[in-house]
PDB file of C-alpha atoms in Angstrom:
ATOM      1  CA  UNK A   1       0.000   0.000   0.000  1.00 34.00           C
ATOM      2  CA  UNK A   2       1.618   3.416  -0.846  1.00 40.00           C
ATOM      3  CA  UNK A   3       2.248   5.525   2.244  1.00 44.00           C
ATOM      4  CA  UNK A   4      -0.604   7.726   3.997  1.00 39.00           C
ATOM      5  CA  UNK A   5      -0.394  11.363   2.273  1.00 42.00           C
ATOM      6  CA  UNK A   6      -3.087  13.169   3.630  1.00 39.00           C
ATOM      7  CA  UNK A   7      -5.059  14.415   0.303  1.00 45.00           C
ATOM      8  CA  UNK A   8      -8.437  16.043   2.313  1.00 57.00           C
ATOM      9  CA  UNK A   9      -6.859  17.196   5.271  1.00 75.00           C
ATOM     10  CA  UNK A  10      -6.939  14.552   7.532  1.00 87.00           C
ATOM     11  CA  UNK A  11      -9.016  15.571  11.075  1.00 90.00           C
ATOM     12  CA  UNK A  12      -7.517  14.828  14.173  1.00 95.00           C
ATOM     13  CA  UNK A  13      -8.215  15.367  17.710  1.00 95.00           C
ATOM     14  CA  UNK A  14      -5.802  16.315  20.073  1.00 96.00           C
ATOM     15  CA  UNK A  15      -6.416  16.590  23.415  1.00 96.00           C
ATOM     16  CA  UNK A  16      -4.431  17.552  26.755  1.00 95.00           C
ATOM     17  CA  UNK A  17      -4.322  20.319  29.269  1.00 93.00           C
ATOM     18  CA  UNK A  18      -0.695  21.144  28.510  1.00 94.00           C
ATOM     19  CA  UNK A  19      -0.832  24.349  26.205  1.00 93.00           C
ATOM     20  CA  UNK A  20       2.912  23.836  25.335  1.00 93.00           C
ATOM     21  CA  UNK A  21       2.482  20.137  24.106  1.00 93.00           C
ATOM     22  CA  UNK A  22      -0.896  21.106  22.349  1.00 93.00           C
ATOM     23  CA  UNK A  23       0.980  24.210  20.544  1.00 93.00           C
ATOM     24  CA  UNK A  24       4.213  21.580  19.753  1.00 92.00           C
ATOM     25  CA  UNK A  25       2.050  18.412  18.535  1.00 92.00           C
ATOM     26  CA  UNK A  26      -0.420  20.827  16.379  1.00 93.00           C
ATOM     27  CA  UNK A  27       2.376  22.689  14.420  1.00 92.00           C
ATOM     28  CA  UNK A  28       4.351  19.175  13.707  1.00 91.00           C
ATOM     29  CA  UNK A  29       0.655  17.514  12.857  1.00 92.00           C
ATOM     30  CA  UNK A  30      -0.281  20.788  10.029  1.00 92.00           C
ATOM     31  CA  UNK A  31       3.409  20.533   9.103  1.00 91.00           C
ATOM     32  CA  UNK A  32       2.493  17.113   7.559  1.00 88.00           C
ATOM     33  CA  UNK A  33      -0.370  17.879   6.526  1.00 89.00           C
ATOM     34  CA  UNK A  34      -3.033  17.036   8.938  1.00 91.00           C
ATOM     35  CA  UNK A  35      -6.076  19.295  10.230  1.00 92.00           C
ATOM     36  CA  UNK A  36      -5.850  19.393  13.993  1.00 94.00           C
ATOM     37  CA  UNK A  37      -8.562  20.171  16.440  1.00 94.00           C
ATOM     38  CA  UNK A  38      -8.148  20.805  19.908  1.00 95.00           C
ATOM     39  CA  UNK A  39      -9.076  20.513  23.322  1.00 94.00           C
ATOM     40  CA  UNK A  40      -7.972  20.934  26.776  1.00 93.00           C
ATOM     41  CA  UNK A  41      -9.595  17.907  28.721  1.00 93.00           C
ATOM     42  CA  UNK A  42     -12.136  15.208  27.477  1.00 92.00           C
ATOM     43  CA  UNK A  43     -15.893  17.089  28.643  1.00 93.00           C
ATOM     44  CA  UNK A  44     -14.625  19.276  25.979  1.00 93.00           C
ATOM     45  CA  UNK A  45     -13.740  17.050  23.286  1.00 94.00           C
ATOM     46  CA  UNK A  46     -17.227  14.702  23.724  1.00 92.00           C
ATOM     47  CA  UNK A  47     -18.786  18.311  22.952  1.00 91.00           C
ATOM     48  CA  UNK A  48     -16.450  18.654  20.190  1.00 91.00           C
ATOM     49  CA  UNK A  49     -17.557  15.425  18.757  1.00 91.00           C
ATOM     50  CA  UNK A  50     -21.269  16.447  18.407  1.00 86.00           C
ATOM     51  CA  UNK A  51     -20.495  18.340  15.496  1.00 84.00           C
ATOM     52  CA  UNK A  52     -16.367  17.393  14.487  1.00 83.00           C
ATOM     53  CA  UNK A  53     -15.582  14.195  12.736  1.00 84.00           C
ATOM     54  CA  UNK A  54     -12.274  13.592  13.377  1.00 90.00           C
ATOM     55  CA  UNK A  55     -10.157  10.281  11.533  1.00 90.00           C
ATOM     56  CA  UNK A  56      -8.374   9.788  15.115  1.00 92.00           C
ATOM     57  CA  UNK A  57      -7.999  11.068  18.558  1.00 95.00           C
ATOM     58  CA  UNK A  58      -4.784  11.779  19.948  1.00 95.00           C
ATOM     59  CA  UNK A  59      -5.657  12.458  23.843  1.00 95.00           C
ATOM     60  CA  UNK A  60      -3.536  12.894  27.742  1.00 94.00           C
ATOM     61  CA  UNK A  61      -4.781  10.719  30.308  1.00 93.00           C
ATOM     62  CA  UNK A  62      -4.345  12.577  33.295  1.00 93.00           C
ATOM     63  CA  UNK A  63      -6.584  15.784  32.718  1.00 92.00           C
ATOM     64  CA  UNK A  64      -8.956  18.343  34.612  1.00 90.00           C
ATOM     65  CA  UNK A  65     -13.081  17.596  34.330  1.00 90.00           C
ATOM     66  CA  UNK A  66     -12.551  14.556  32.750  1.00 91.00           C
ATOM     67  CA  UNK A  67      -9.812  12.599  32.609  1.00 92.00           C
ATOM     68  CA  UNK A  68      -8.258   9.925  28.963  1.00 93.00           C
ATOM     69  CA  UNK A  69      -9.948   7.157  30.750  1.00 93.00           C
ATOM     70  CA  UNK A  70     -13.357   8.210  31.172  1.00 93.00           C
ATOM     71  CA  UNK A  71     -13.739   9.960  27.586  1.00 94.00           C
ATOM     72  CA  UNK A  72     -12.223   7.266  25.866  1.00 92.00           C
ATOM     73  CA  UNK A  73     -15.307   4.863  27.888  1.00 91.00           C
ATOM     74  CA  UNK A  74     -17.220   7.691  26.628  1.00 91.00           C
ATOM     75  CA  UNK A  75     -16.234   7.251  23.058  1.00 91.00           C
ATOM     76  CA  UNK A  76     -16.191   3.671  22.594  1.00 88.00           C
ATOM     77  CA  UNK A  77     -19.801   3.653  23.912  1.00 86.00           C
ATOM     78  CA  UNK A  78     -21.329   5.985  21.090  1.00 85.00           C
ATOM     79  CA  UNK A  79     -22.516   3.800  18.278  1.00 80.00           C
ATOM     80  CA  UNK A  80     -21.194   7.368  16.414  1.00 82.00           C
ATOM     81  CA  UNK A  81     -17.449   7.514  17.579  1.00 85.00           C
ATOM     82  CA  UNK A  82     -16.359   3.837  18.822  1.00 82.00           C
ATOM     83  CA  UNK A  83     -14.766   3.440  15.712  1.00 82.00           C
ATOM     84  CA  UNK A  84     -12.648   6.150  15.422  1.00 87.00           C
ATOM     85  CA  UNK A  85      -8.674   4.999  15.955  1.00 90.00           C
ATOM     86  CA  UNK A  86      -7.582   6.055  19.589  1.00 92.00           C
ATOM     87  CA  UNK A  87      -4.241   6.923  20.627  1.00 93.00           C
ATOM     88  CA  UNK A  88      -3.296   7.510  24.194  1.00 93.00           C
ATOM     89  CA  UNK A  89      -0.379  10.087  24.929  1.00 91.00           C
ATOM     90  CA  UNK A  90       0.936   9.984  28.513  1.00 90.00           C
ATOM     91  CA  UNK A  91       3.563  10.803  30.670  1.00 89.00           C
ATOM     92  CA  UNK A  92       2.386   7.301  32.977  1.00 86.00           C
ATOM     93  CA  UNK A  93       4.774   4.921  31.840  1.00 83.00           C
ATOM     94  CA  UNK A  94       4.434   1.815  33.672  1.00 87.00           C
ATOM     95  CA  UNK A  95       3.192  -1.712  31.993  1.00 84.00           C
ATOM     96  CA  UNK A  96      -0.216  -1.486  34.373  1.00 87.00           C
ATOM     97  CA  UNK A  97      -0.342   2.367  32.644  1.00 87.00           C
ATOM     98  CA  UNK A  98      -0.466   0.753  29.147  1.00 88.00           C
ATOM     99  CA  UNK A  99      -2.417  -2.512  29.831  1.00 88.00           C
ATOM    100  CA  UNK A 100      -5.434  -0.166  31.750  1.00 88.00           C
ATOM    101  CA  UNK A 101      -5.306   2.687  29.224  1.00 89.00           C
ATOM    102  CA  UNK A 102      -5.159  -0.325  26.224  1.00 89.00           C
ATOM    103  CA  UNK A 103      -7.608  -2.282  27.895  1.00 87.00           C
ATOM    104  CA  UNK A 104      -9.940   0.964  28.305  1.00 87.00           C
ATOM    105  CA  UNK A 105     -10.178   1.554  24.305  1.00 86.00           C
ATOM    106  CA  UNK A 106      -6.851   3.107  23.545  1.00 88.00           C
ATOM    107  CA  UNK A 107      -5.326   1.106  20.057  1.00 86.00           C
ATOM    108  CA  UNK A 108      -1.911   2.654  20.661  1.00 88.00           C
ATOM    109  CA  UNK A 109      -0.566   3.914  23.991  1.00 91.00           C
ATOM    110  CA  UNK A 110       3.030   6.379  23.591  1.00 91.00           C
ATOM    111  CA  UNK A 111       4.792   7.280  26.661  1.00 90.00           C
ATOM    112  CA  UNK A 112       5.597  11.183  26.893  1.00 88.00           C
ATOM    113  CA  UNK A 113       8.308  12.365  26.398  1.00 86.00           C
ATOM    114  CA  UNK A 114       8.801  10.844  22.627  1.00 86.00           C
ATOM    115  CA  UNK A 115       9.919  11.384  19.212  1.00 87.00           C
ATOM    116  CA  UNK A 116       7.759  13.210  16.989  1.00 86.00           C
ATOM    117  CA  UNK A 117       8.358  11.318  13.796  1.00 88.00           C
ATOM    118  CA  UNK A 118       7.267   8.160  15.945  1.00 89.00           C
ATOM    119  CA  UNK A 119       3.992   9.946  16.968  1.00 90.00           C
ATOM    120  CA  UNK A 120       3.281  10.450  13.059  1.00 89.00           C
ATOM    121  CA  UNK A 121       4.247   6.913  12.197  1.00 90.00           C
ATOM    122  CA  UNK A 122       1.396   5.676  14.520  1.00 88.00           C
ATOM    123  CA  UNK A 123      -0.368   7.704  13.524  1.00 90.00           C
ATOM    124  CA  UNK A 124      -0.345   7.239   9.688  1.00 88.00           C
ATOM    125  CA  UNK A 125       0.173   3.496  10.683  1.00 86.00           C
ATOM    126  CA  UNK A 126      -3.488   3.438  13.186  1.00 84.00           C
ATOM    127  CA  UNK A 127      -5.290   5.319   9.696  1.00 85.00           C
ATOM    128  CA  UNK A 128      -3.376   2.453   7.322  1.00 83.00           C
ATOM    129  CA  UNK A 129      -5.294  -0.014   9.517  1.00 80.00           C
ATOM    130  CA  UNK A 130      -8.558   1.702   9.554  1.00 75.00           C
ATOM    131  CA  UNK A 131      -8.769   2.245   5.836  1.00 75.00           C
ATOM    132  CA  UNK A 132      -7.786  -1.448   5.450  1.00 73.00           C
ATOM    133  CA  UNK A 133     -10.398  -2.672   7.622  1.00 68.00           C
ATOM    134  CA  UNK A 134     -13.106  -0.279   5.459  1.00 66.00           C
ATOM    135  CA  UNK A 135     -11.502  -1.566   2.254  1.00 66.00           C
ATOM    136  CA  UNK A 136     -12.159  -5.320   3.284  1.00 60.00           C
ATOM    137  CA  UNK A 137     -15.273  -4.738   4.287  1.00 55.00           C
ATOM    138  CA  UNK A 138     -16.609  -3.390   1.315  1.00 53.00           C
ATOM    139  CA  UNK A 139     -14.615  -6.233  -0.948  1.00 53.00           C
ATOM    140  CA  UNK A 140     -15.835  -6.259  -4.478  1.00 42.00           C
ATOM    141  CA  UNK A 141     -18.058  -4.214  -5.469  1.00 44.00           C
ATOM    142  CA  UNK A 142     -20.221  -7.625  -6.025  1.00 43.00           C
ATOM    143  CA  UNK A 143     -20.361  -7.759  -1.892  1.00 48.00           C
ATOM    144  CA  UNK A 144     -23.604  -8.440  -1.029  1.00 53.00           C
ATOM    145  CA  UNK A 145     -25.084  -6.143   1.510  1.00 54.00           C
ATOM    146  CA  UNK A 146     -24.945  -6.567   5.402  1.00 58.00           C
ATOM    147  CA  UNK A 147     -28.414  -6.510   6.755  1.00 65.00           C
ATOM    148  CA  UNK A 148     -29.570  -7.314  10.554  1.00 72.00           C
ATOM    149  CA  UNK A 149     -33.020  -6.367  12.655  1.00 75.00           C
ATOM    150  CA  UNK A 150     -33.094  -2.588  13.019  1.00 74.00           C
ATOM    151  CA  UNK A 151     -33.784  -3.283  16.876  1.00 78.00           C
ATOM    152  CA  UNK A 152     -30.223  -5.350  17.751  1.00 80.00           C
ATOM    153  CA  UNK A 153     -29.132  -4.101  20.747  1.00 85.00           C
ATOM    154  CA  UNK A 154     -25.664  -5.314  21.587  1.00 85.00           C
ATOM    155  CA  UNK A 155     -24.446  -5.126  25.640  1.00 88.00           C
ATOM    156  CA  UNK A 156     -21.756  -3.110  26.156  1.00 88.00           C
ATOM    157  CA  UNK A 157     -19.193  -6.362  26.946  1.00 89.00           C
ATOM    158  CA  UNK A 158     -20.499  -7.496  23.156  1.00 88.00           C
ATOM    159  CA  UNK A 159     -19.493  -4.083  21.598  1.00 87.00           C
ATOM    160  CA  UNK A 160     -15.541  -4.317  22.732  1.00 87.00           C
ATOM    161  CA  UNK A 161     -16.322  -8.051  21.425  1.00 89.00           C
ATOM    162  CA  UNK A 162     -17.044  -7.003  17.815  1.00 86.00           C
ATOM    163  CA  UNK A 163     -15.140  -4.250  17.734  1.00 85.00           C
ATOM    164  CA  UNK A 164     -11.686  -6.503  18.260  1.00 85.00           C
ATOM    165  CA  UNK A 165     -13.759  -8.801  16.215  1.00 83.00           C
ATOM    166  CA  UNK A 166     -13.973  -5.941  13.193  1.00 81.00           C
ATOM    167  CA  UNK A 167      -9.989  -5.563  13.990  1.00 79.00           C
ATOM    168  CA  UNK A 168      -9.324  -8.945  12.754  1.00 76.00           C
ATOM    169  CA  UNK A 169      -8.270 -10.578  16.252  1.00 79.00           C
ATOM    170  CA  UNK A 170      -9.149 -14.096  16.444  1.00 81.00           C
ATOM    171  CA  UNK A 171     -11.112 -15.298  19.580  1.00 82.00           C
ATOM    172  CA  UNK A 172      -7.857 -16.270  21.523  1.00 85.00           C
ATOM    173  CA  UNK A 173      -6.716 -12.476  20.821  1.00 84.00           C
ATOM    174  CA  UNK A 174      -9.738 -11.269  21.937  1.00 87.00           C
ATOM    175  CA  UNK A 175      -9.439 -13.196  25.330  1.00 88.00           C
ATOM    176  CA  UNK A 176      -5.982 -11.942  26.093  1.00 89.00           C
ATOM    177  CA  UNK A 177      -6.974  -8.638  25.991  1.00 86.00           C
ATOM    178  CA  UNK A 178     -10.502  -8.812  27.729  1.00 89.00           C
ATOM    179  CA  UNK A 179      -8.874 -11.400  30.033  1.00 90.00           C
ATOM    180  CA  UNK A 180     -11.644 -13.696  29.914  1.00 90.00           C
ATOM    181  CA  UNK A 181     -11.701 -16.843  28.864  1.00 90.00           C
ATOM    182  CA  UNK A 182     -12.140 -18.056  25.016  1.00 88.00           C
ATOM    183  CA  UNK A 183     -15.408 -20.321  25.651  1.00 89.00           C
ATOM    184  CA  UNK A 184     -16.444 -16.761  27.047  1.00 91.00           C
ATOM    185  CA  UNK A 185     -15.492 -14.927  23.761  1.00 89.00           C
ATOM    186  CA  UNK A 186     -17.406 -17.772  21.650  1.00 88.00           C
ATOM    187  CA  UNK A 187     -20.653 -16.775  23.880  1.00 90.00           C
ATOM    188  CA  UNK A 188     -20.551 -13.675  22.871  1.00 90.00           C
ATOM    189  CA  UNK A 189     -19.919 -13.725  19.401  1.00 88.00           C
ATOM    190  CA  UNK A 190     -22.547 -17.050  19.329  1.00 88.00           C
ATOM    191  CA  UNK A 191     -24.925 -14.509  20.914  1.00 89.00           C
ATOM    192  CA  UNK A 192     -24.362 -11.529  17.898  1.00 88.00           C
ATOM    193  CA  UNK A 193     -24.866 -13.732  15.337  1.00 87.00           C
ATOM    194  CA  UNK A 194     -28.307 -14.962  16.730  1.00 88.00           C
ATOM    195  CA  UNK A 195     -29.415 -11.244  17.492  1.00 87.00           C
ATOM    196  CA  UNK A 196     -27.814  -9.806  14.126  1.00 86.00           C
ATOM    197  CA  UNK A 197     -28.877 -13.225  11.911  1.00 84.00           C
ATOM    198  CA  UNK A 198     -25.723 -12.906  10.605  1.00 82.00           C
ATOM    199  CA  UNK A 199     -24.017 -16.277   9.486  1.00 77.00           C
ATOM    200  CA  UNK A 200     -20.277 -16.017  10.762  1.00 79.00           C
ATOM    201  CA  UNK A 201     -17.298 -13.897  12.534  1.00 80.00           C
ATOM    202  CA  UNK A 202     -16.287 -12.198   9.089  1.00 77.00           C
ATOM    203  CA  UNK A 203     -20.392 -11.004   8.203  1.00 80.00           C
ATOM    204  CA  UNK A 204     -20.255  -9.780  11.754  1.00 83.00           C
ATOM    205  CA  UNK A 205     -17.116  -7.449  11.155  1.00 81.00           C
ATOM    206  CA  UNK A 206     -18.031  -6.127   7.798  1.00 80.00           C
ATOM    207  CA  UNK A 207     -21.714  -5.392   9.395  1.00 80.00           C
ATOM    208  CA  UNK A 208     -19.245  -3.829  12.601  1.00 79.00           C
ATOM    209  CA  UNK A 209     -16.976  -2.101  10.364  1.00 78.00           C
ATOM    210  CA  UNK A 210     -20.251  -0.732   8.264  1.00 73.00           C
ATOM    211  CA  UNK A 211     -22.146   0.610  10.967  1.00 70.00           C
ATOM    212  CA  UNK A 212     -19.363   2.849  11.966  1.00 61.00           C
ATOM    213  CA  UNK A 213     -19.542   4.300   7.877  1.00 53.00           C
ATOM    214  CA  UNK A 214     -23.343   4.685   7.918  1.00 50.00           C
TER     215      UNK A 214
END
């Protein structure tokens, strides 16, 4: 796949209460080429996302009003914004820092202080993935279409399920990272399929995947 050049401008959303950081990562992100929203703590970026559509979040974890944790809960739960590719920045450094800020929502986790160029590369490298996973899921242009009841309603342990389901993880992937066991991660995705009607794991992801595009 040729390398990420932003051709639209690229939205992202960067978020922490460190003016200096916010005015450093901005100019570096519009240097390459990316539009860059921002705000100072997450109550102001979920009111951000009523109207912005951003490709990715960039956010701090420790922050005043509402700290990474809590708006990236908050963002994972809205059928509007759980898709969007999640990066945590943060000066918390220890392993139980990255498993509880990965096992929150977060698909990357970067420990402050770090190299620029490496923030861009996961960047560009989290929007590779997402555009891969949209590409697969719309196929051929032959794909038939993904249709389930309009009144599925999936419980919140389900949608981090599908969603590491839509990622490509395999059940024994998905364990690891819920901790649970993989007879538990077969429930669940045995339990979507009945509600959704759908006939495997890979109908379930493209219908995940779709959702998130509608």
């Amino acid at each position: 796949m040729k390398e990420l050049k932003p051709t639209r401008k690229t939205r992202l959303l960067l978020i922490d209460d460190d003016p200096n950081l916010i005015l450093l990562v901005k100019d570096y992100l519009e240097f390459r080429g990316y539009e860059v929203i921002t705000a100072d703590n997450g109550k102001t970026a979920l009111d951000i996302l009523e109207d912005a559509d951003p490709d990715m979040i960039i956010c701090d974890i420790m922050m005043p009003e509402m700290d990474g944790y809590t708006f990236v809960e908050n963002v994972r739960n809205n059928v509007k914004t759980r898709w969007i590719p999640f990066l945590f920045l943060s000066a918390k450094g220890q392993s139980q820092d990255r498993v509880k800020g990965l096992s929150k929502g977060a698909d990357v986790y970067m420990v402050k202080p770090f190299e620029p160029e490496e923030l861009v590369a996961q960047v560009e490298s989290s929007l590779k993935q997402a555009d891969r996973l949209l590409q697969h899921s719309r196929g051929a242009d032959v794909a038939p279409i993904i249709q389930v009841p309009d009144d599925v309603t999936l419980t919140p342990k389900e949608l981090e399920v599908v969603q590491m389901v839509a990622q490509g993880m395999s059940n024994r992937e998905v364990a690891i990272n819920l901790k649970v066991s993989q007879r538990t991660v077969e429930s669940h995705v045995s339990n979507m399929l009945n509600k959704t009607n759908l006939s495997n794991r890979t109908e379930l992801a493209r219908w995940a995947i779709e959702s998130r595009n509608a």
